[in-house]
DNA sequence: TAGGCCATCTGGTCCT
DNA sequence: AGGACCAGATGGCCTA
């Protein structure tokens, strides 16, 4: 399965993150927000002067107001980091689900990795094709010979079983894969994002005639 | 080098 | 209040 080594192991990843966050990384964060908080204290806690020091007339550290502001800043930063962590995990979960989806989708060559958008579109079409196959098989079992005749499938497209079985070469001619929307399709234009088949020689079932993602 | 894809950070919004 | 979800911004990597 074509899973790119994209992220370190979760535990190590967290440590990496902490390391990165502990030192102001030059490239890790966008300029819009990078300067927002500079605080990378060693311990992350506001310093509390010893009792003796407090009496010493000379105040050590920033004045009280500054300290509370600093604390607020620190709390804010801490929450942000936690939110970042959650967001990262969320996206990792999403990617894991996407990988699981990739695993059950046939591709050619087998180790080709579909992009996210391709995976979703392919899955959509694949499900449609499987559904169509089931429908036609059921119809055939019921003796609907006329319905299984070539070209009798949805809108004149060939039977899915014949059209995309076993790594058949994808586009015979442009139209069945081009996703140029049958009439009434709600999807707008067949932009480059909707090109079909995908450019890297992937095996792809025909898109459903009703609508393209 | 431009463009596509991706991971990450971030702030806003909604929900529990 | 805190977490989930979302969309925008940004920078890195890869390929044509």
PDB file of C-alpha atoms (C1' of nucleotides) in Angstrom:
ATOM      1  CA  UNK A   1       0.000   0.000   0.000  1.00  0.00           C
ATOM      2  CA  UNK A   2       1.369   3.302  -1.030  1.00  0.00           C
ATOM      3  CA  UNK A   3       1.541   5.157   2.183  1.00  0.00           C
ATOM      4  CA  UNK A   4       4.186   7.787   2.071  1.00  0.00           C
ATOM      5  CA  UNK A   5       6.281   8.186   5.170  1.00  0.00           C
ATOM      6  CA  UNK A   6       4.757  11.509   5.872  1.00  0.00           C
ATOM      7  CA  UNK A   7       4.836  11.925   9.578  1.00  0.00           C
ATOM      8  CA  UNK A   8       6.954  10.655  12.406  1.00  0.00           C
ATOM      9  CA  UNK A   9       5.553   8.345  15.020  1.00  0.00           C
ATOM     10  CA  UNK A  10       3.046  10.139  17.242  1.00  0.00           C
ATOM     11  CA  UNK A  11       5.166  10.159  20.347  1.00  0.00           C
ATOM     12  CA  UNK A  12       8.292  11.317  18.603  1.00  0.00           C
ATOM     13  CA  UNK A  13       6.196  13.755  16.712  1.00  0.00           C
ATOM     14  CA  UNK A  14       5.000  15.403  19.877  1.00  0.00           C
ATOM     15  CA  UNK A  15       8.514  15.728  21.092  1.00  0.00           C
ATOM     16  CA  UNK A  16       9.520  17.221  17.800  1.00  0.00           C
ATOM     17  CA  UNK A  17       6.716  19.650  18.096  1.00  0.00           C
ATOM     18  CA  UNK A  18       7.695  20.670  21.561  1.00  0.00           C
ATOM     19  CA  UNK A  19      11.261  21.118  20.477  1.00  0.00           C
ATOM     20  CA  UNK A  20      10.174  23.177  17.545  1.00  0.00           C
ATOM     21  CA  UNK A  21       7.895  25.267  19.655  1.00  0.00           C
ATOM     22  CA  UNK A  22      10.441  25.742  22.350  1.00  0.00           C
ATOM     23  CA  UNK A  23      12.736  27.480  19.938  1.00  0.00           C
ATOM     24  CA  UNK A  24      11.404  30.045  17.503  1.00  0.00           C
ATOM     25  CA  UNK A  25      11.600  28.192  14.255  1.00  0.00           C
ATOM     26  CA  UNK A  26      12.407  30.445  11.344  1.00  0.00           C
ATOM     27  CA  UNK A  27      10.158  28.737   8.877  1.00  0.00           C
ATOM     28  CA  UNK A  28       7.586  26.820  10.791  1.00  0.00           C
ATOM     29  CA  UNK A  29       5.016  29.489  11.320  1.00  0.00           C
ATOM     30  CA  UNK A  30       3.542  32.133   9.107  1.00  0.00           C
ATOM     31  CA  UNK A  31       4.696  35.676   9.611  1.00  0.00           C
ATOM     32  CA  UNK A  32       1.237  36.814  10.443  1.00  0.00           C
ATOM     33  CA  UNK A  33       1.327  34.969  13.700  1.00  0.00           C
ATOM     34  CA  UNK A  34       4.898  34.173  14.350  1.00  0.00           C
ATOM     35  CA  UNK A  35       5.649  37.339  16.182  1.00  0.00           C
ATOM     36  CA  UNK A  36       2.595  37.058  18.303  1.00  0.00           C
ATOM     37  CA  UNK A  37       4.185  35.276  21.199  1.00  0.00           C
ATOM     38  CA  UNK A  38       7.822  35.145  21.854  1.00  0.00           C
ATOM     39  CA  UNK A  39       7.608  33.527  25.216  1.00  0.00           C
ATOM     40  CA  UNK A  40       9.700  30.432  25.241  1.00  0.00           C
ATOM     41  CA  UNK A  41      10.650  30.304  28.832  1.00  0.00           C
ATOM     42  CA  UNK A  42      12.687  27.488  30.203  1.00  0.00           C
ATOM     43  CA  UNK A  43      10.117  26.332  32.721  1.00  0.00           C
ATOM     44  CA  UNK A  44       7.056  28.082  31.447  1.00  0.00           C
ATOM     45  CA  UNK A  45       6.044  29.298  34.861  1.00  0.00           C
ATOM     46  CA  UNK A  46       5.903  32.839  36.115  1.00  0.00           C
ATOM     47  CA  UNK A  47       8.643  33.541  38.490  1.00  0.00           C
ATOM     48  CA  UNK A  48       7.653  34.172  42.044  1.00  0.00           C
ATOM     49  CA  UNK A  49      10.098  36.177  44.081  1.00  0.00           C
ATOM     50  CA  UNK A  50      11.201  34.713  47.342  1.00  0.00           C
ATOM     51  CA  UNK A  51       9.770  36.349  50.414  1.00  0.00           C
ATOM     52  CA  UNK A  52      13.086  37.806  51.315  1.00  0.00           C
ATOM     53  CA  UNK A  53      13.532  39.275  47.896  1.00  0.00           C
ATOM     54  CA  UNK A  54      10.169  40.928  48.082  1.00  0.00           C
ATOM     55  CA  UNK A  55      11.249  42.925  51.078  1.00  0.00           C
ATOM     56  CA  UNK A  56      14.475  43.887  49.531  1.00  0.00           C
ATOM     57  CA  UNK A  57      13.170  47.170  48.232  1.00  0.00           C
ATOM     58  CA  UNK A  58      14.357  46.443  44.750  1.00  0.00           C
ATOM     59  CA  UNK A  59      11.776  44.502  42.848  1.00  0.00           C
ATOM     60  CA  UNK A  60      13.066  41.566  40.925  1.00  0.00           C
ATOM     61  CA  UNK A  61      11.413  40.826  37.643  1.00  0.00           C
ATOM     62  CA  UNK A  62       8.674  42.759  35.907  1.00  0.00           C
ATOM     63  CA  UNK A  63       6.052  44.726  37.823  1.00  0.00           C
ATOM     64  CA  UNK A  64       2.852  43.065  38.825  1.00  0.00           C
ATOM     65  CA  UNK A  65       0.779  44.241  35.883  1.00  0.00           C
ATOM     66  CA  UNK A  66       3.384  43.076  33.476  1.00  0.00           C
ATOM     67  CA  UNK A  67       3.535  39.769  35.244  1.00  0.00           C
ATOM     68  CA  UNK A  68      -0.196  39.191  35.010  1.00  0.00           C
ATOM     69  CA  UNK A  69      -0.127  40.144  31.379  1.00  0.00           C
ATOM     70  CA  UNK A  70       2.676  37.740  30.885  1.00  0.00           C
ATOM     71  CA  UNK A  71       0.730  35.041  32.654  1.00  0.00           C
ATOM     72  CA  UNK A  72      -2.298  35.670  30.524  1.00  0.00           C
ATOM     73  CA  UNK A  73      -0.115  35.512  27.487  1.00  0.00           C
ATOM     74  CA  UNK A  74       1.349  32.277  28.669  1.00  0.00           C
ATOM     75  CA  UNK A  75      -2.040  30.759  29.273  1.00  0.00           C
ATOM     76  CA  UNK A  76      -3.170  31.869  25.881  1.00  0.00           C
ATOM     77  CA  UNK A  77      -0.119  30.376  24.305  1.00  0.00           C
ATOM     78  CA  UNK A  78      -0.579  27.141  26.181  1.00  0.00           C
ATOM     79  CA  UNK A  79      -4.147  26.854  24.958  1.00  0.00           C
ATOM     80  CA  UNK A  80      -3.037  27.556  21.439  1.00  0.00           C
ATOM     81  CA  UNK A  81      -0.453  24.820  21.582  1.00  0.00           C
ATOM     82  CA  UNK A  82      -3.008  22.381  22.882  1.00  0.00           C
ATOM     83  CA  UNK A  83      -5.383  23.363  20.133  1.00  0.00           C
ATOM     84  CA  UNK A  84      -2.613  22.903  17.596  1.00  0.00           C
ATOM     85  CA  UNK A  85      -1.997  19.450  18.931  1.00  0.00           C
ATOM     86  CA  UNK A  86      -5.623  18.511  18.700  1.00  0.00           C
ATOM     87  CA  UNK A  87      -5.886  19.896  15.241  1.00  0.00           C
ATOM     88  CA  UNK A  88      -2.859  17.936  14.158  1.00  0.00           C
ATOM     89  CA  UNK A  89      -4.304  14.748  15.577  1.00  0.00           C
ATOM     90  CA  UNK A  90      -7.590  15.454  13.949  1.00  0.00           C
ATOM     91  CA  UNK A  91      -5.938  15.848  10.589  1.00  0.00           C
ATOM     92  CA  UNK A  92      -3.909  12.711  11.159  1.00  0.00           C
ATOM     93  CA  UNK A  93      -7.112  10.813  11.858  1.00  0.00           C
ATOM     94  CA  UNK A  94      -8.611  12.214   8.739  1.00  0.00           C
ATOM     95  CA  UNK A  95      -5.584  11.150   6.748  1.00  0.00           C
ATOM     96  CA  UNK A  96      -5.671   7.705   8.296  1.00  0.00           C
ATOM     97  CA  UNK A  97      -9.257   7.330   7.203  1.00  0.00           C
ATOM     98  CA  UNK A  98      -8.276   8.509   3.768  1.00  0.00           C
ATOM     99  CA  UNK A  99      -5.492   5.947   3.672  1.00  0.00           C
ATOM    100  CA  UNK A 100      -7.914   3.238   4.679  1.00  0.00           C
ATOM    101  CA  UNK A 101     -10.119   4.328   1.848  1.00  0.00           C
ATOM    102  CA  UNK A 102      -7.166   4.238  -0.554  1.00  0.00           C
ATOM    103  CA  UNK A 103      -6.444   0.707   0.528  1.00  0.00           C
ATOM    104  CA  UNK A 104      -9.742  -0.575  -0.723  1.00  0.00           C
ATOM    105  CA  UNK A 105      -9.625   1.279  -3.988  1.00  0.00           C
ATOM    106  CA  UNK A 106      -7.940  -0.406  -6.927  1.00  0.00           C
ATOM    107  CA  UNK A 107      -5.207   1.603  -8.560  1.00  0.00           C
ATOM    108  CA  UNK A 108      -2.901   0.990 -11.419  1.00  0.00           C
ATOM    109  CA  UNK A 109      -0.055   0.698 -10.890  1.00  0.00           C
ATOM    110  CA  UNK A 110      -0.843  -0.835  -7.604  1.00  0.00           C
ATOM    111  CA  UNK A 111       1.454   1.376  -5.592  1.00  0.00           C
ATOM    112  CA  UNK A 112       0.253   4.582  -7.122  1.00  0.00           C
ATOM    113  CA  UNK A 113      -0.981   6.920  -4.468  1.00  0.00           C
ATOM    114  CA  UNK A 114      -4.095   8.837  -5.179  1.00  0.00           C
ATOM    115  CA  UNK A 115      -4.252  12.357  -3.949  1.00  0.00           C
ATOM    116  CA  UNK A 116      -6.899  13.258  -1.445  1.00  0.00           C
ATOM    117  CA  UNK A 117      -9.281  14.715  -3.924  1.00  0.00           C
ATOM    118  CA  UNK A 118      -8.701  11.864  -6.332  1.00  0.00           C
ATOM    119  CA  UNK A 119      -9.357   9.363  -3.591  1.00  0.00           C
ATOM    120  CA  UNK A 120     -12.667  10.939  -2.741  1.00  0.00           C
ATOM    121  CA  UNK A 121     -13.774  11.237  -6.329  1.00  0.00           C
ATOM    122  CA  UNK A 122     -12.608   7.771  -7.164  1.00  0.00           C
ATOM    123  CA  UNK A 123     -14.407   6.328  -4.156  1.00  0.00           C
ATOM    124  CA  UNK A 124     -17.560   8.082  -5.169  1.00  0.00           C
ATOM    125  CA  UNK A 125     -17.377   6.680  -8.673  1.00  0.00           C
ATOM    126  CA  UNK A 126     -16.288   3.277  -7.500  1.00  0.00           C
ATOM    127  CA  UNK A 127     -19.266   2.979  -5.212  1.00  0.00           C
ATOM    128  CA  UNK A 128     -21.510   4.005  -7.984  1.00  0.00           C
ATOM    129  CA  UNK A 129     -20.008   1.418 -10.303  1.00  0.00           C
ATOM    130  CA  UNK A 130     -20.325  -1.342  -7.733  1.00  0.00           C
ATOM    131  CA  UNK A 131     -23.881  -0.378  -7.047  1.00  0.00           C
ATOM    132  CA  UNK A 132     -24.603  -0.424 -10.723  1.00  0.00           C
ATOM    133  CA  UNK A 133     -23.011  -3.829 -11.062  1.00  0.00           C
ATOM    134  CA  UNK A 134     -25.175  -5.186  -8.300  1.00  0.00           C
ATOM    135  CA  UNK A 135     -28.233  -3.689  -9.832  1.00  0.00           C
ATOM    136  CA  UNK A 136     -27.498  -5.192 -13.212  1.00  0.00           C
ATOM    137  CA  UNK A 137     -26.639  -8.549 -11.730  1.00  0.00           C
ATOM    138  CA  UNK A 138     -29.891  -8.552  -9.842  1.00  0.00           C
ATOM    139  CA  UNK A 139     -31.796  -7.634 -12.937  1.00  0.00           C
ATOM    140  CA  UNK A 140     -30.113 -10.378 -14.886  1.00  0.00           C
ATOM    141  CA  UNK A 141     -30.999 -12.914 -12.248  1.00  0.00           C
ATOM    142  CA  UNK A 142     -34.596 -11.914 -12.474  1.00  0.00           C
ATOM    143  CA  UNK A 143     -34.510 -12.693 -16.138  1.00  0.00           C
ATOM    144  CA  UNK A 144     -34.403  -9.162 -17.338  1.00  0.00           C
ATOM    145  CA  UNK A 145     -32.401 -10.042 -20.377  1.00  0.00           C
ATOM    146  CA  UNK A 146     -33.442  -6.925 -22.157  1.00  0.00           C
ATOM    147  CA  UNK A 147     -32.108  -4.796 -19.364  1.00  0.00           C
ATOM    148  CA  UNK A 148     -28.712  -6.371 -19.420  1.00  0.00           C
ATOM    149  CA  UNK A 149     -28.285  -5.955 -23.068  1.00  0.00           C
ATOM    150  CA  UNK A 150     -25.239  -3.962 -24.013  1.00  0.00           C
ATOM    151  CA  UNK A 151     -25.874  -0.332 -23.662  1.00  0.00           C
ATOM    152  CA  UNK A 152     -28.895  -0.832 -21.537  1.00  0.00           C
ATOM    153  CA  UNK A 153     -27.191   0.424 -18.432  1.00  0.00           C
ATOM    154  CA  UNK A 154     -27.556   3.912 -17.234  1.00  0.00           C
ATOM    155  CA  UNK A 155     -27.752   6.335 -20.056  1.00  0.00           C
ATOM    156  CA  UNK A 156     -26.168   4.130 -22.602  1.00  0.00           C
ATOM    157  CA  UNK A 157     -22.962   3.539 -20.751  1.00  0.00           C
ATOM    158  CA  UNK A 158     -21.662   0.026 -20.973  1.00  0.00           C
ATOM    159  CA  UNK A 159     -22.117  -2.325 -18.101  1.00  0.00           C
ATOM    160  CA  UNK A 160     -19.739  -1.393 -15.329  1.00  0.00           C
ATOM    161  CA  UNK A 161     -18.635  -4.970 -15.008  1.00  0.00           C
ATOM    162  CA  UNK A 162     -17.399  -4.914 -18.524  1.00  0.00           C
ATOM    163  CA  UNK A 163     -16.151  -1.409 -18.619  1.00  0.00           C
ATOM    164  CA  UNK A 164     -13.913  -1.309 -15.602  1.00  0.00           C
ATOM    165  CA  UNK A 165     -13.120  -4.855 -14.740  1.00  0.00           C
ATOM    166  CA  UNK A 166      -9.551  -5.781 -14.123  1.00  0.00           C
ATOM    167  CA  UNK A 167      -7.523  -2.752 -14.950  1.00  0.00           C
ATOM    168  CA  UNK A 168      -9.083  -2.072 -18.241  1.00  0.00           C
ATOM    169  CA  UNK A 169      -7.470   0.806 -19.933  1.00  0.00           C
ATOM    170  CA  UNK A 170      -9.253   3.872 -18.791  1.00  0.00           C
ATOM    171  CA  UNK A 171     -10.557   6.250 -21.311  1.00  0.00           C
ATOM    172  CA  UNK A 172     -11.546   4.716 -24.612  1.00  0.00           C
ATOM    173  CA  UNK A 173     -12.382   8.108 -25.890  1.00  0.00           C
ATOM    174  CA  UNK A 174     -12.712  11.226 -23.926  1.00  0.00           C
ATOM    175  CA  UNK A 175     -16.305  11.294 -22.947  1.00  0.00           C
ATOM    176  CA  UNK A 176     -16.992   8.510 -20.482  1.00  0.00           C
ATOM    177  CA  UNK A 177     -14.262   9.755 -18.178  1.00  0.00           C
ATOM    178  CA  UNK A 178     -14.211  13.381 -18.887  1.00  0.00           C
ATOM    179  CA  UNK A 179     -16.883  14.138 -16.376  1.00  0.00           C
ATOM    180  CA  UNK A 180     -18.326  16.733 -18.565  1.00  0.00           C
ATOM    181  CA  UNK A 181     -21.546  16.510 -16.798  1.00  0.00           C
ATOM    182  CA  UNK A 182     -24.612  15.053 -18.184  1.00  0.00           C
ATOM    183  CA  UNK A 183     -27.534  17.410 -18.497  1.00  0.00           C
ATOM    184  CA  UNK A 184     -29.010  18.296 -15.218  1.00  0.00           C
ATOM    185  CA  UNK A 185     -25.918  17.665 -13.291  1.00  0.00           C
ATOM    186  CA  UNK A 186     -25.696  20.077 -10.405  1.00  0.00           C
ATOM    187  CA  UNK A 187     -21.961  20.105 -10.478  1.00  0.00           C
ATOM    188  CA  UNK A 188     -20.697  23.107 -12.277  1.00  0.00           C
ATOM    189  CA  UNK A 189     -17.867  22.863 -14.722  1.00  0.00           C
ATOM    190  CA  UNK A 190     -15.507  20.130 -15.650  1.00  0.00           C
ATOM    191  CA  UNK A 191     -12.482  21.927 -14.400  1.00  0.00           C
ATOM    192  CA  UNK A 192      -9.057  20.428 -14.267  1.00  0.00           C
ATOM    193  CA  UNK A 193      -9.922  19.171 -10.851  1.00  0.00           C
ATOM    194  CA  UNK A 194     -12.514  16.981 -12.440  1.00  0.00           C
ATOM    195  CA  UNK A 195     -10.422  15.570 -15.185  1.00  0.00           C
ATOM    196  CA  UNK A 196     -10.771  11.908 -15.486  1.00  0.00           C
ATOM    197  CA  UNK A 197      -8.938   9.673 -15.503  1.00  0.00           C
ATOM    198  CA  UNK A 198      -6.271  11.006 -13.255  1.00  0.00           C
ATOM    199  CA  UNK A 199      -3.118  11.885 -15.111  1.00  0.00           C
ATOM    200  CA  UNK A 200      -0.811   9.249 -13.702  1.00  0.00           C
ATOM    201  CA  UNK A 201      -2.273   6.271 -15.437  1.00  0.00           C
ATOM    202  CA  UNK A 202      -4.497   5.198 -12.637  1.00  0.00           C
ATOM    203  CA  UNK A 203      -7.142   2.635 -13.059  1.00  0.00           C
ATOM    204  CA  UNK A 204     -10.450   4.287 -12.767  1.00  0.00           C
ATOM    205  CA  UNK A 205     -14.006   3.192 -13.197  1.00  0.00           C
ATOM    206  CA  UNK A 206     -16.228   5.436 -15.207  1.00  0.00           C
ATOM    207  CA  UNK A 207     -17.774   8.267 -13.326  1.00  0.00           C
ATOM    208  CA  UNK A 208     -21.407   8.051 -12.506  1.00  0.00           C
ATOM    209  CA  UNK A 209     -23.497   9.654 -15.142  1.00  0.00           C
ATOM    210  CA  UNK A 210     -25.672  11.481 -12.718  1.00  0.00           C
ATOM    211  CA  UNK A 211     -23.151  13.795 -11.242  1.00  0.00           C
ATOM    212  CA  UNK A 212     -19.522  14.441 -10.667  1.00  0.00           C
ATOM    213  CA  UNK A 213     -17.962  15.414  -7.433  1.00  0.00           C
TER     214      UNK A 213
ATOM    215  C1'  DT B   1      10.646  27.910 -12.218  1.00  0.00           C
ATOM    216  C1'  DA B   2       5.667  27.483 -11.827  1.00  0.00           C
ATOM    217  C1'  DG B   3       2.123  24.792 -10.186  1.00  0.00           C
ATOM    218  C1'  DG B   4       0.169  21.026  -7.448  1.00  0.00           C
ATOM    219  C1'  DC B   5      -0.125  18.750  -3.167  1.00  0.00           C
ATOM    220  C1'  DC B   6       0.525  18.573   1.515  1.00  0.00           C
ATOM    221  C1'  DA B   7       1.284  19.543   6.656  1.00  0.00           C
ATOM    222  C1'  DT B   8       0.917  22.813   9.973  1.00  0.00           C
ATOM    223  C1'  DC B   9      -0.502  26.966  12.388  1.00  0.00           C
ATOM    224  C1'  DT B  10      -4.040  30.054  13.440  1.00  0.00           C
ATOM    225  C1'  DG B  11      -8.341  32.437  14.587  1.00  0.00           C
ATOM    226  C1'  DG B  12     -13.229  32.102  14.243  1.00  0.00           C
ATOM    227  C1'  DT B  13     -17.502  29.636  15.085  1.00  0.00           C
ATOM    228  C1'  DC B  14     -20.387  26.175  16.914  1.00  0.00           C
ATOM    229  C1'  DC B  15     -21.417  22.625  20.176  1.00  0.00           C
ATOM    230  C1'  DT B  16     -21.383  20.145  24.656  1.00  0.00           C
TER     231       DT B  16
ATOM    232  C1'  DA C   1     -14.682  26.746  29.332  1.00  0.00           C
ATOM    233  C1'  DG C   2     -12.931  23.579  26.392  1.00  0.00           C
ATOM    234  C1'  DG C   3     -13.107  20.765  22.365  1.00  0.00           C
ATOM    235  C1'  DA C   4     -14.391  19.926  17.454  1.00  0.00           C
ATOM    236  C1'  DC C   5     -14.680  21.685  13.079  1.00  0.00           C
ATOM    237  C1'  DC C   6     -13.556  24.792   9.468  1.00  0.00           C
ATOM    238  C1'  DA C   7     -11.203  27.821   6.249  1.00  0.00           C
ATOM    239  C1'  DG C   8      -7.335  30.841   5.200  1.00  0.00           C
ATOM    240  C1'  DA C   9      -2.368  31.528   5.196  1.00  0.00           C
ATOM    241  C1'  DT C  10       2.164  29.883   4.776  1.00  0.00           C
ATOM    242  C1'  DG C  11       6.117  27.259   3.578  1.00  0.00           C
ATOM    243  C1'  DG C  12       8.240  22.823   2.050  1.00  0.00           C
ATOM    244  C1'  DC C  13       8.635  19.207  -1.326  1.00  0.00           C
ATOM    245  C1'  DC C  14       8.128  17.317  -5.814  1.00  0.00           C
ATOM    246  C1'  DT C  15       7.382  17.158 -10.754  1.00  0.00           C
ATOM    247  C1'  DA C  16       6.782  18.759 -15.506  1.00  0.00           C
TER     248       DA C  16
END
